[in-house]
Short mmCIF file of C-alpha atoms (C1' of nucleotides) in Angstrom, two decimals:
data_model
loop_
_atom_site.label_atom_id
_atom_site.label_comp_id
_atom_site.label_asym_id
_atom_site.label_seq_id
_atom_site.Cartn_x
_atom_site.Cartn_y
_atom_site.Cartn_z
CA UNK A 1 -20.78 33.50 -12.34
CA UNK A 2 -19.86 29.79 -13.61
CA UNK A 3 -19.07 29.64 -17.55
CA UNK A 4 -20.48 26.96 -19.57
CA UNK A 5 -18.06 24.77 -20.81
CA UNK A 6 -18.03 24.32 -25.01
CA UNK A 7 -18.33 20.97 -26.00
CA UNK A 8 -14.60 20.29 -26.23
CA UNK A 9 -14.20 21.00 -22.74
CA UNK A 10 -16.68 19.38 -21.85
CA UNK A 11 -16.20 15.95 -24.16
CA UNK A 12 -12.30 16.31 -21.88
CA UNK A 13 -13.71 16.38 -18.62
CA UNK A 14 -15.47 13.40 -19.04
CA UNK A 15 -13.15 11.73 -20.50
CA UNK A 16 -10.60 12.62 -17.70
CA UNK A 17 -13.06 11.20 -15.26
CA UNK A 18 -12.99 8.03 -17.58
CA UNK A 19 -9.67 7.63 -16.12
CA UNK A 20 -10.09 8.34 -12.84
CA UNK A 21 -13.03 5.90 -12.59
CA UNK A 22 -10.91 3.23 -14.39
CA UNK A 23 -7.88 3.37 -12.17
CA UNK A 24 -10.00 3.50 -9.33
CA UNK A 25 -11.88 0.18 -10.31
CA UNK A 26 -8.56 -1.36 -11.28
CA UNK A 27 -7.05 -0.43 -7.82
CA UNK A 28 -9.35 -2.29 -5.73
CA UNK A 29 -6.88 -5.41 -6.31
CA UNK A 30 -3.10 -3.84 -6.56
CA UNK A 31 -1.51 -0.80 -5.03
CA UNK A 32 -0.95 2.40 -7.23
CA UNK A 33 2.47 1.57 -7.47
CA UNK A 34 2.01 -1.35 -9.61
CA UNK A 35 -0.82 0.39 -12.14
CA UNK A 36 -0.02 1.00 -15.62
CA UNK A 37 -0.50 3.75 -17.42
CA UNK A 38 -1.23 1.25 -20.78
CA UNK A 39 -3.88 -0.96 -18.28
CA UNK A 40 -5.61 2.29 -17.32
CA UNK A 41 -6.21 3.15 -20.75
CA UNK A 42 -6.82 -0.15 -21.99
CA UNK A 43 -9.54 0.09 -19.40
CA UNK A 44 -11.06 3.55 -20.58
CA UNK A 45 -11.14 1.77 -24.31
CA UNK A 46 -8.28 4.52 -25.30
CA UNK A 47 -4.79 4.54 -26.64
CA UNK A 48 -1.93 4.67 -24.18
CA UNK A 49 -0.94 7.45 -25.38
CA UNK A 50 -3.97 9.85 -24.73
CA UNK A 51 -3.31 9.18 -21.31
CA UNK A 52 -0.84 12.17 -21.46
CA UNK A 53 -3.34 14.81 -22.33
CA UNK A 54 -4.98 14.72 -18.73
CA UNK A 55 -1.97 13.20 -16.94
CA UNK A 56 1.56 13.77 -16.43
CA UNK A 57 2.10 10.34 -14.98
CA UNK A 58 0.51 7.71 -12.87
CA UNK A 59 1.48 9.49 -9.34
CA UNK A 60 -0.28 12.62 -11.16
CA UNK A 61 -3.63 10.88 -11.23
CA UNK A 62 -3.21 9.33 -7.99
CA UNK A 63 -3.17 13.17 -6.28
CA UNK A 64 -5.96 13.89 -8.40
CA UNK A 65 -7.90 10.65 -6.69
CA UNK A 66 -6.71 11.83 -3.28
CA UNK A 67 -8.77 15.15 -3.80
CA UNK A 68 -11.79 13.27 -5.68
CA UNK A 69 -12.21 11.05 -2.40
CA UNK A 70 -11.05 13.23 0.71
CA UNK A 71 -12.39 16.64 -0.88
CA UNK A 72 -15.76 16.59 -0.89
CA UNK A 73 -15.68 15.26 2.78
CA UNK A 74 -14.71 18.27 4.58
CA UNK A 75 -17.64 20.20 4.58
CA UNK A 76 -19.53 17.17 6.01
CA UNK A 77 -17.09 16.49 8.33
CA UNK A 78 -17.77 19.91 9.86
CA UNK A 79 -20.82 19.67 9.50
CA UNK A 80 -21.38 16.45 11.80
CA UNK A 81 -18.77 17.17 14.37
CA UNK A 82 -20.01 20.95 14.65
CA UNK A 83 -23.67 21.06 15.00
CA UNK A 84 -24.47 21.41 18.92
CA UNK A 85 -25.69 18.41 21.34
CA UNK A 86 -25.08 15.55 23.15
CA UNK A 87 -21.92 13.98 23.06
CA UNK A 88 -23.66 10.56 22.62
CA UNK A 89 -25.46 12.02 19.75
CA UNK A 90 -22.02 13.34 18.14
CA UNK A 91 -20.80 10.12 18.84
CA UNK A 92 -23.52 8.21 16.90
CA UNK A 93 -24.02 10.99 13.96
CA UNK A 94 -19.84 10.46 13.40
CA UNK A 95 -20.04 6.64 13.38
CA UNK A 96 -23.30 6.88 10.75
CA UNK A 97 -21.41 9.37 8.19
CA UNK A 98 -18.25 6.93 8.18
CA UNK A 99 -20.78 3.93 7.26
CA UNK A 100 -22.44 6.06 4.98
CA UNK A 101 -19.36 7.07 2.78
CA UNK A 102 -17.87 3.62 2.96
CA UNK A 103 -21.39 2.17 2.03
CA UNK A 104 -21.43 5.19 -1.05
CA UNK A 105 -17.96 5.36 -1.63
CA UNK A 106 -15.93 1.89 -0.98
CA UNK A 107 -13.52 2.55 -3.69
CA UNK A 108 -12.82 5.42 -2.73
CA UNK A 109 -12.07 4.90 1.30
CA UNK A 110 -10.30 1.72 0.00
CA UNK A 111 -7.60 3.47 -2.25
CA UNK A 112 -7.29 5.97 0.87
CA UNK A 113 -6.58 3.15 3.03
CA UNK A 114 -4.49 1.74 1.03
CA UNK A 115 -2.22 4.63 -0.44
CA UNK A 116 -1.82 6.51 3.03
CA UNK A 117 1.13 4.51 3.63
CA UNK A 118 1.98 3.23 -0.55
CA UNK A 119 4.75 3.05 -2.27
CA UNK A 120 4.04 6.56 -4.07
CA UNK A 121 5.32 9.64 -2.12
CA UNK A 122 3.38 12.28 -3.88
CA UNK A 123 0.14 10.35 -3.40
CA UNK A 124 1.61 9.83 0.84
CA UNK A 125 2.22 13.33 0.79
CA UNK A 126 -1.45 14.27 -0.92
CA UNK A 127 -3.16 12.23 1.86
CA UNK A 128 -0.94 13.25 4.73
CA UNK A 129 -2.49 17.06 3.85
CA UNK A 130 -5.95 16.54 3.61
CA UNK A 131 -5.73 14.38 7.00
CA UNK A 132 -4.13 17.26 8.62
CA UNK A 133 -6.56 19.11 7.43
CA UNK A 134 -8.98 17.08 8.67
CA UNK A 135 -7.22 17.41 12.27
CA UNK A 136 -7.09 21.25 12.00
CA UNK A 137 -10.74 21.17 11.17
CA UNK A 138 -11.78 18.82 13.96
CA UNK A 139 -9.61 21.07 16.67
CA UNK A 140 -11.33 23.86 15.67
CA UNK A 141 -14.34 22.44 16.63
CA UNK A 142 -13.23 21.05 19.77
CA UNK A 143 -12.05 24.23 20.97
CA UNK A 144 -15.08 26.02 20.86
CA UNK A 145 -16.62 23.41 23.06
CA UNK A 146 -16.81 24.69 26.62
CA UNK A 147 -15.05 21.18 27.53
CA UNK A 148 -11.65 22.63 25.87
CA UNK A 149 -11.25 25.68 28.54
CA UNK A 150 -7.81 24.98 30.03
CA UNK A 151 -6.51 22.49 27.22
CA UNK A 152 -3.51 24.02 25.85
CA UNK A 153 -3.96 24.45 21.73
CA UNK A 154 -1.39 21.85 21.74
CA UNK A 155 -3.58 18.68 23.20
CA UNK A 156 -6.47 19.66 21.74
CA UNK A 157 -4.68 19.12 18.29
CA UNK A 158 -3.24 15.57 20.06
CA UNK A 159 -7.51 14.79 20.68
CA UNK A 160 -8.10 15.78 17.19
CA UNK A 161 -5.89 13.58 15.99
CA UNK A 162 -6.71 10.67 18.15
CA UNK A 163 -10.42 11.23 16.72
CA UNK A 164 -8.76 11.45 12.27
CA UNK A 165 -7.47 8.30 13.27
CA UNK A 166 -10.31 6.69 14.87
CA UNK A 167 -11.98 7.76 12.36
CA UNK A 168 -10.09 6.20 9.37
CA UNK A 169 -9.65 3.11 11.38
CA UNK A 170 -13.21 2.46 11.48
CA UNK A 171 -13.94 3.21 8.07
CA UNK A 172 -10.93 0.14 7.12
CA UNK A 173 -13.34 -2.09 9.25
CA UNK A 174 -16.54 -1.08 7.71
CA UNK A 175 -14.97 -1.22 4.01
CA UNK A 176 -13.78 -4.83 4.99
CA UNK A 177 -17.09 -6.07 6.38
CA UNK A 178 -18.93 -4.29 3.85
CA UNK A 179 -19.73 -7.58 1.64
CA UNK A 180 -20.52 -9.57 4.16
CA UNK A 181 -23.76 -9.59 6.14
CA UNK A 182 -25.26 -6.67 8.18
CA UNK A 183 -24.27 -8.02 11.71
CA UNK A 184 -20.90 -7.79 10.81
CA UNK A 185 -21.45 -4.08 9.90
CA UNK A 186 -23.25 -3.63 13.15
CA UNK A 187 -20.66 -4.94 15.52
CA UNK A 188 -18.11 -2.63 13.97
CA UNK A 189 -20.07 0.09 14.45
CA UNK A 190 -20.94 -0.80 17.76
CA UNK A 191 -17.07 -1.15 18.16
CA UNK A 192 -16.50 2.05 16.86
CA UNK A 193 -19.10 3.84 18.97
CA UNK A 194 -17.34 2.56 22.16
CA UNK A 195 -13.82 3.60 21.31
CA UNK A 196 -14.73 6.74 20.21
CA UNK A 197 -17.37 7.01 23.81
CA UNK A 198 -13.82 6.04 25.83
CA UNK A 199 -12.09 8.89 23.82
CA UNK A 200 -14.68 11.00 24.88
CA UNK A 201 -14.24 10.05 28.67
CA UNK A 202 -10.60 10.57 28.38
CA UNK A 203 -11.50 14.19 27.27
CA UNK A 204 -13.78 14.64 30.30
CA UNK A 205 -11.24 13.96 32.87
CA UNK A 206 -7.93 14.78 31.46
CA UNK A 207 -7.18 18.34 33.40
CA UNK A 208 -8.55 16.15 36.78
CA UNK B 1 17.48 -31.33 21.19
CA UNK B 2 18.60 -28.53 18.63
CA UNK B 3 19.91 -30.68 15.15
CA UNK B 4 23.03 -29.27 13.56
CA UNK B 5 22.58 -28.13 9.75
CA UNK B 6 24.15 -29.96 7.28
CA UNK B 7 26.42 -27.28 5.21
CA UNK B 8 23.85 -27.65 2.20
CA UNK B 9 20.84 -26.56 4.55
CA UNK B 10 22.51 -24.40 6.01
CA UNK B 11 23.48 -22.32 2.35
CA UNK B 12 20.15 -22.54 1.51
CA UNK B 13 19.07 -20.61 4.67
CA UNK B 14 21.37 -18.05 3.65
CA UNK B 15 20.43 -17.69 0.33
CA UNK B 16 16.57 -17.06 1.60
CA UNK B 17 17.69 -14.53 4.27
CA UNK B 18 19.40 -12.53 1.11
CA UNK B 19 16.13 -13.00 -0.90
CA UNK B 20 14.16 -11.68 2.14
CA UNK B 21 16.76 -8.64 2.56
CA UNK B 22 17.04 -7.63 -0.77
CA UNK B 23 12.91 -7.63 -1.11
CA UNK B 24 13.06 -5.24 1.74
CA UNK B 25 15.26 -2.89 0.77
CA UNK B 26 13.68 -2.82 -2.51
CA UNK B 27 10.31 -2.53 0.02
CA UNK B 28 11.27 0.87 0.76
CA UNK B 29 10.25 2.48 -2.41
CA UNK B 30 7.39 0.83 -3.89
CA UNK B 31 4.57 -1.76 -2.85
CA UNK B 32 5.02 -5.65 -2.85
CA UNK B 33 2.32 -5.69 -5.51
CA UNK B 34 4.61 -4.13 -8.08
CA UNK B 35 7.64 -5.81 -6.74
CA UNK B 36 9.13 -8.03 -9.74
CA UNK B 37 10.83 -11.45 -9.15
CA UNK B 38 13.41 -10.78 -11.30
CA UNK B 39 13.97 -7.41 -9.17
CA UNK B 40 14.65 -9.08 -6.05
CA UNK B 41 16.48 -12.02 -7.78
CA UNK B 42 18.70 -9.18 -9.23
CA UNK B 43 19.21 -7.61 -6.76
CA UNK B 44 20.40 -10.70 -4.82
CA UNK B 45 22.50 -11.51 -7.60
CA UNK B 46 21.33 -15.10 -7.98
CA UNK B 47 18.97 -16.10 -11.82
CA UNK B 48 15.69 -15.55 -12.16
CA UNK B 49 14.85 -18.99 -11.84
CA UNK B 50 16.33 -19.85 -8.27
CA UNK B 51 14.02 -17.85 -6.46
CA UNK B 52 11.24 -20.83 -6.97
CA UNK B 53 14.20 -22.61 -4.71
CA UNK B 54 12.62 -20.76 -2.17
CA UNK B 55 9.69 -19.62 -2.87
CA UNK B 56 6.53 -20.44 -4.49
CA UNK B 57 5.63 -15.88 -5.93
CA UNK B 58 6.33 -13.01 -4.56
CA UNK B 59 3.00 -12.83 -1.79
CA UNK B 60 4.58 -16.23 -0.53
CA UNK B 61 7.63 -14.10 0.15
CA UNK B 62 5.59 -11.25 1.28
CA UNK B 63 3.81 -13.60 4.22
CA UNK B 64 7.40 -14.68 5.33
CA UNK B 65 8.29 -11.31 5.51
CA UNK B 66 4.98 -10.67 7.31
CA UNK B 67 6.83 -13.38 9.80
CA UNK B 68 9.81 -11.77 10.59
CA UNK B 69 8.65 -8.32 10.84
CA UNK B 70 6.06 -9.59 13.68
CA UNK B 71 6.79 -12.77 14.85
CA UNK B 72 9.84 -11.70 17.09
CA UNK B 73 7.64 -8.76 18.50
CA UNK B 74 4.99 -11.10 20.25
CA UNK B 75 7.67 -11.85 23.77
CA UNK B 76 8.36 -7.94 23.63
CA UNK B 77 4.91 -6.78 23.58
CA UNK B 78 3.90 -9.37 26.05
CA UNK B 79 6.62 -8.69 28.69
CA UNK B 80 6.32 -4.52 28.35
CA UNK B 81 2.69 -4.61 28.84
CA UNK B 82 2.01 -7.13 31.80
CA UNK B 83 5.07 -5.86 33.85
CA UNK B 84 3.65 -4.52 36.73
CA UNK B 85 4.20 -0.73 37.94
CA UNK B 86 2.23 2.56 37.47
CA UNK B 87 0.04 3.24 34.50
CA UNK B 88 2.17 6.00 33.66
CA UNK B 89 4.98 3.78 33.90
CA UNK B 90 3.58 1.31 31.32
CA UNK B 91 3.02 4.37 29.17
CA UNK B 92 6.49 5.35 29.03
CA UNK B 93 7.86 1.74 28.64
CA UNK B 94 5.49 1.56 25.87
CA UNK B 95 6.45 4.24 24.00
CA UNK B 96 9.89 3.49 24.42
CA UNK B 97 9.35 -0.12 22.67
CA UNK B 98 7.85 1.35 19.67
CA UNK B 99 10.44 4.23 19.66
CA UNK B 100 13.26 1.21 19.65
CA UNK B 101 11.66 -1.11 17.68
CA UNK B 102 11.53 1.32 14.72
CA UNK B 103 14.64 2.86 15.19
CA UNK B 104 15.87 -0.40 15.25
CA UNK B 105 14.00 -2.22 12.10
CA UNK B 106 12.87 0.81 10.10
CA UNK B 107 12.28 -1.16 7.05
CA UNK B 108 9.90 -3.97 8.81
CA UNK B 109 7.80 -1.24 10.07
CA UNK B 110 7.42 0.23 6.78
CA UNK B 111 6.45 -2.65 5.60
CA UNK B 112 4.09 -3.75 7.76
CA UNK B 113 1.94 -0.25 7.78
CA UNK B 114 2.11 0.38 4.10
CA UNK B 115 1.07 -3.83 3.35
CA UNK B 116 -1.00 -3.83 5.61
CA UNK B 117 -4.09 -2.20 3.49
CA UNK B 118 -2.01 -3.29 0.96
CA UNK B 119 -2.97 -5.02 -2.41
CA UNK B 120 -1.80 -8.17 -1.32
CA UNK B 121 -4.60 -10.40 -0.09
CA UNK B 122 -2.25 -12.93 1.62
CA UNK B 123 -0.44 -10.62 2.93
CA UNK B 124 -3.37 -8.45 4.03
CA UNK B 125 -4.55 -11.34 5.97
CA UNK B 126 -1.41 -12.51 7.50
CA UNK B 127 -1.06 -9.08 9.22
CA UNK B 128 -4.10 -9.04 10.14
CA UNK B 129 -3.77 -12.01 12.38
CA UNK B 130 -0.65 -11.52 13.89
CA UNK B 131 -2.37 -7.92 14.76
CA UNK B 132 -5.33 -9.60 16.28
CA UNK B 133 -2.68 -12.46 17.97
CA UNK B 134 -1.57 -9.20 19.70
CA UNK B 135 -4.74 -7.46 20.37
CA UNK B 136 -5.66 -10.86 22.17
CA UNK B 137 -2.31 -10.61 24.37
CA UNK B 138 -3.10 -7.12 25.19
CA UNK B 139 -6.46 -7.95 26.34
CA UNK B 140 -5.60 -11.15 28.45
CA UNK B 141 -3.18 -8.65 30.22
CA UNK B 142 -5.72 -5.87 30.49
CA UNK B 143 -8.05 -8.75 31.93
CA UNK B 144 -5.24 -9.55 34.71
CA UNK B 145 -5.19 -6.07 35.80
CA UNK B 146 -7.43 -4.74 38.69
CA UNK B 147 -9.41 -1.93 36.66
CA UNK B 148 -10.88 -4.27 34.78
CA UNK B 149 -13.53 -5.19 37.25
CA UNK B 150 -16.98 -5.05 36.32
CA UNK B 151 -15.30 -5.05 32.36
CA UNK B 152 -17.43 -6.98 30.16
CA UNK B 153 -14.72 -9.42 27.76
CA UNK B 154 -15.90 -7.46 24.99
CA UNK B 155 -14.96 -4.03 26.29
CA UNK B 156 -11.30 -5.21 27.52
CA UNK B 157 -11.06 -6.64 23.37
CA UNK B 158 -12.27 -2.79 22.18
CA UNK B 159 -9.69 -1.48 24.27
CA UNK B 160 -7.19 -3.55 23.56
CA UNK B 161 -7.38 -2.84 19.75
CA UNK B 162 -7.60 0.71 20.95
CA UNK B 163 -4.06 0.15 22.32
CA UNK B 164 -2.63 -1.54 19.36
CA UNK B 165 -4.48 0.69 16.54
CA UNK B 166 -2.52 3.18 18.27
CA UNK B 167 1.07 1.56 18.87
CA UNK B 168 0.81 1.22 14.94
CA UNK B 169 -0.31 4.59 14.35
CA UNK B 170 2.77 6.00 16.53
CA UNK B 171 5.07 3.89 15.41
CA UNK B 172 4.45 4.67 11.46
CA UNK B 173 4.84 8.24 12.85
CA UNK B 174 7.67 7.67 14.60
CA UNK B 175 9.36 6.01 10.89
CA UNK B 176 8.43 9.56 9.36
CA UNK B 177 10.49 11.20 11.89
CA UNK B 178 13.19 8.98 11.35
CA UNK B 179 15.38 10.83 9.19
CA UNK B 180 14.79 14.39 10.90
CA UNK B 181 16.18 15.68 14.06
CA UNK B 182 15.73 14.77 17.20
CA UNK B 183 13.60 16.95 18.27
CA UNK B 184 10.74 15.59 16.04
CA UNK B 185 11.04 12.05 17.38
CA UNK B 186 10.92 13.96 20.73
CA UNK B 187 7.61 15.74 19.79
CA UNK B 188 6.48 12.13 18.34
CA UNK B 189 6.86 10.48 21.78
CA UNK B 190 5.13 13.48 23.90
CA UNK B 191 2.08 12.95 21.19
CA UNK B 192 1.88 8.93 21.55
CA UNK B 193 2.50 9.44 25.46
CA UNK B 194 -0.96 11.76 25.55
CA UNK B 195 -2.88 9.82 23.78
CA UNK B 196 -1.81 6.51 25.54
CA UNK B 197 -2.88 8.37 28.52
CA UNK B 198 -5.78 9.78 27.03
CA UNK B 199 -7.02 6.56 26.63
CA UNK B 200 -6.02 5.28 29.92
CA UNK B 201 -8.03 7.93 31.56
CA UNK B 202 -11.57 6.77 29.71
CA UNK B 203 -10.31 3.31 30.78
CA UNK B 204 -10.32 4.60 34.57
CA UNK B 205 -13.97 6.15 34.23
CA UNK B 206 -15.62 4.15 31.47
CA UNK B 207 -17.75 2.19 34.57
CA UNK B 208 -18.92 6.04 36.16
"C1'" DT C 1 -15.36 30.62 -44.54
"C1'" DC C 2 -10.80 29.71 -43.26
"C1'" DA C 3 -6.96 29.09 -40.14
"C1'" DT C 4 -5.92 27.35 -35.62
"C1'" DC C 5 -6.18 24.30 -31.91
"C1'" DC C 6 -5.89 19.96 -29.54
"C1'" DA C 7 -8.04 15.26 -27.90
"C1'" DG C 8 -7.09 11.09 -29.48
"C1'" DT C 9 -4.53 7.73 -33.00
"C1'" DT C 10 -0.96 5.01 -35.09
"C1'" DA C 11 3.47 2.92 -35.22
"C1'" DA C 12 7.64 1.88 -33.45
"C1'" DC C 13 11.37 1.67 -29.73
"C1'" DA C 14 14.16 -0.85 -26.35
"C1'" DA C 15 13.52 -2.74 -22.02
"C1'" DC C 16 11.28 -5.37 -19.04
"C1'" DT C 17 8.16 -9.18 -17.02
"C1'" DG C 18 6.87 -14.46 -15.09
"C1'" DT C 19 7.45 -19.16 -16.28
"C1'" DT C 20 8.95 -23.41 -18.76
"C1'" DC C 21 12.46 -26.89 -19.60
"C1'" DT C 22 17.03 -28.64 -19.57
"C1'" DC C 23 21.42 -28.81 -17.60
"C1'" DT C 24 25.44 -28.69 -14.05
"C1'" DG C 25 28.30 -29.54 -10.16
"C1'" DG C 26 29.03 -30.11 -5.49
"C1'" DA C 27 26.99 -31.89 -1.08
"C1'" DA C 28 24.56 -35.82 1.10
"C1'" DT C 29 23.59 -40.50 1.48
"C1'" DT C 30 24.43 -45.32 0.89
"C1'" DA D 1 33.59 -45.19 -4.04
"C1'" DA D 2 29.20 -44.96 -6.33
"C1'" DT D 3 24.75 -42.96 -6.35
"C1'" DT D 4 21.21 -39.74 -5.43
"C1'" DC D 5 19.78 -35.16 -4.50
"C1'" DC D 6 18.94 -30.36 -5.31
"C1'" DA D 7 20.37 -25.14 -5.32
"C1'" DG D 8 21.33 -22.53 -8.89
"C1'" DA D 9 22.38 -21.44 -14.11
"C1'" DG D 10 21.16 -20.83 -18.86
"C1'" DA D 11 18.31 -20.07 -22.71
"C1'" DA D 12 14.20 -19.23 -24.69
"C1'" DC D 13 8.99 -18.11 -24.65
"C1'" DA D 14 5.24 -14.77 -25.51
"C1'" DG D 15 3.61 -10.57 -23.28
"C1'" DT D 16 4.06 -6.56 -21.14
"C1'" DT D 17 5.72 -1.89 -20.09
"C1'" DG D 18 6.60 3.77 -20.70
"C1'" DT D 19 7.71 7.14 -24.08
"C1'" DT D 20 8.84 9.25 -28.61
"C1'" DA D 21 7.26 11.23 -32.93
"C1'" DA D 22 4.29 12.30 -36.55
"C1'" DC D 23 -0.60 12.03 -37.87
"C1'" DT D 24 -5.94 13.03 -38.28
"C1'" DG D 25 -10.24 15.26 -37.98
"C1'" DG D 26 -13.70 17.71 -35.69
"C1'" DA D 27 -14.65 21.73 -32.61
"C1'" DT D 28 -13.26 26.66 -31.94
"C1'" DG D 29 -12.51 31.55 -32.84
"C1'" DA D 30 -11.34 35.32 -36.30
#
DNA sequence: TCATCCAGTTAACAACTGTTCTCTGGAATT
DNA sequence: AATTCCAGAGAACAGTTGTTAACTGGATGA
């Protein structure tokens, strides 16, 4: 049974998200590394120094933005890659979710982007999880298909992780032709269909 | 003709090459965007003021960094690729670049994956083209090869960014696995070497 | 109703930032 | 030998930073 939050709780929570919203606006033009804990609160319309009652520090928040963007994307994730039919059809329901979240979320795939390889470990480290996650989640899948009899668990994991990658690639492109027109957005996704279709192929004759 | 360097020029070179150093090293821990002038000048041991000597901010550096991180690569890449010999042989050799090249310039690599969604815009973009400079040498060599008959010139393109999507990819996981044991850079090159030929495989059937 | 809690405030700290203007001394040019 | 050039130094500028301590006042629970 879920508890109702009193008003103090609640009156926190928002202002928590205050702060994630902030430093996620504020990101779209600098890396994590160089965001201040006094511009983030500026931002909200705070003092600096009720930053510390919902953060321990700027890395801090940054984890908590890695799980705000990646972790309501697993369940869709299995969602798309797990419901039965043609590969085509896979192929083309994947590439519409990644324009989808980029088109709903661009802040959010940007700072991803971005921060997978930042200057911030624990952020590096935060992302490096869910993405393995991601990888576990997708092999699972894949070896349930009756193409997987005779992969070894091992390259089946090594596919999965070709398709995370793919993945997250794509998304980059879409996020960076997001603002311009919608030709743009179709080549890459066009683009993206393909590599992920030669993936595919690779699958269907690797044990030849 | 090559024109000797007066000894002035020739300090002044110098002094750049520290700057350039020292802003790597410093690189390793934290993004360009919150790397401070008087950081780098610091740690050069030089004033404040006599980086404007040599350059105009910090991106400015950033793109000349951009330059020697990539710039030498361009010959390599070239010569590994379009030397003839099995596919499987080209996989190997491949892998073997990228395993050198980062063993032997960890801190360039570093800084090209984690700048290059980075919050640098010049920077961003100077990747960027030296990445598509080498997607476009991958693809006139693709176009050379025999398997490309039939290959429309936007297909060889999406497979050539396949191929260097991935070289990146492997070679920012091959800079993780720097500091461990062996082993690890050993399971890092089996992974890269499957999914090379992964790829190559759809490239053999994607005309079926 | 009264005591407790705690999100947010205020003030102050030493340390740091990029950029300017002016100056110096040795190399380069004439 | 006399002059020009220019890499680097020095000092000062107004702002910025993270973190501390002690506070206020409204919601919470007894």
């Amino acid at each position: 049974m879920s508890h109702t939050l009193g008003a103090r709780q609640a009156q926190k929570q928002k202002t928590r998200q205050a702060f994630l919203d902030a430093a996620l606006a504020l990101l779209e033009e600098q890396s994590l590394s160089s965001l201040g804990l006094r511009e983030v609160t500026r931002a909200v319309g705070l003092a600096p120094t009720a930053f510390y009652r919902h953060f321990r520090s700027i890395p801090d928040l940054g984890v908590a933005l890695v799980d705000e963007a990646l972790g309501s994307l697993h369940p869709m994730v299995r969602e798309t890659v797990s419901t039965t039919g043609d590969s085509e059809e896979r192929i083309t329901r994947a590439v519409e979710l990644i324009a989808h979240y980029v088109a709903a979320h661009p802040s959010h795939v940007r700072f991803i982007a971005r921060e997978r390889h930042g200057g911030v470990q624990p952020v590096r480290e935060a992302i490096g999880g869910q993405l393995a996650r991601f990888a576990e989640e997708v092999k699972a899948t894949l070896a349930q298909d009756p193409e997987a009899a005779g992969w070894s668990d091992d390259d089946v994991l090594m596919l999965a992780r070709l398709y995370v990658d793919q993945m997250l690639i794509s998304a980059s492109l879409f996020l960076e032709a997001l603002e311009g027109p919608a030709h743009e957005r179709d080549r890459v996704a066009r683009l993206a269909t393909r590599q992920l279709r030669l993936i595919t192929i690779g699958r269907d004759h690797w044990l030849d």
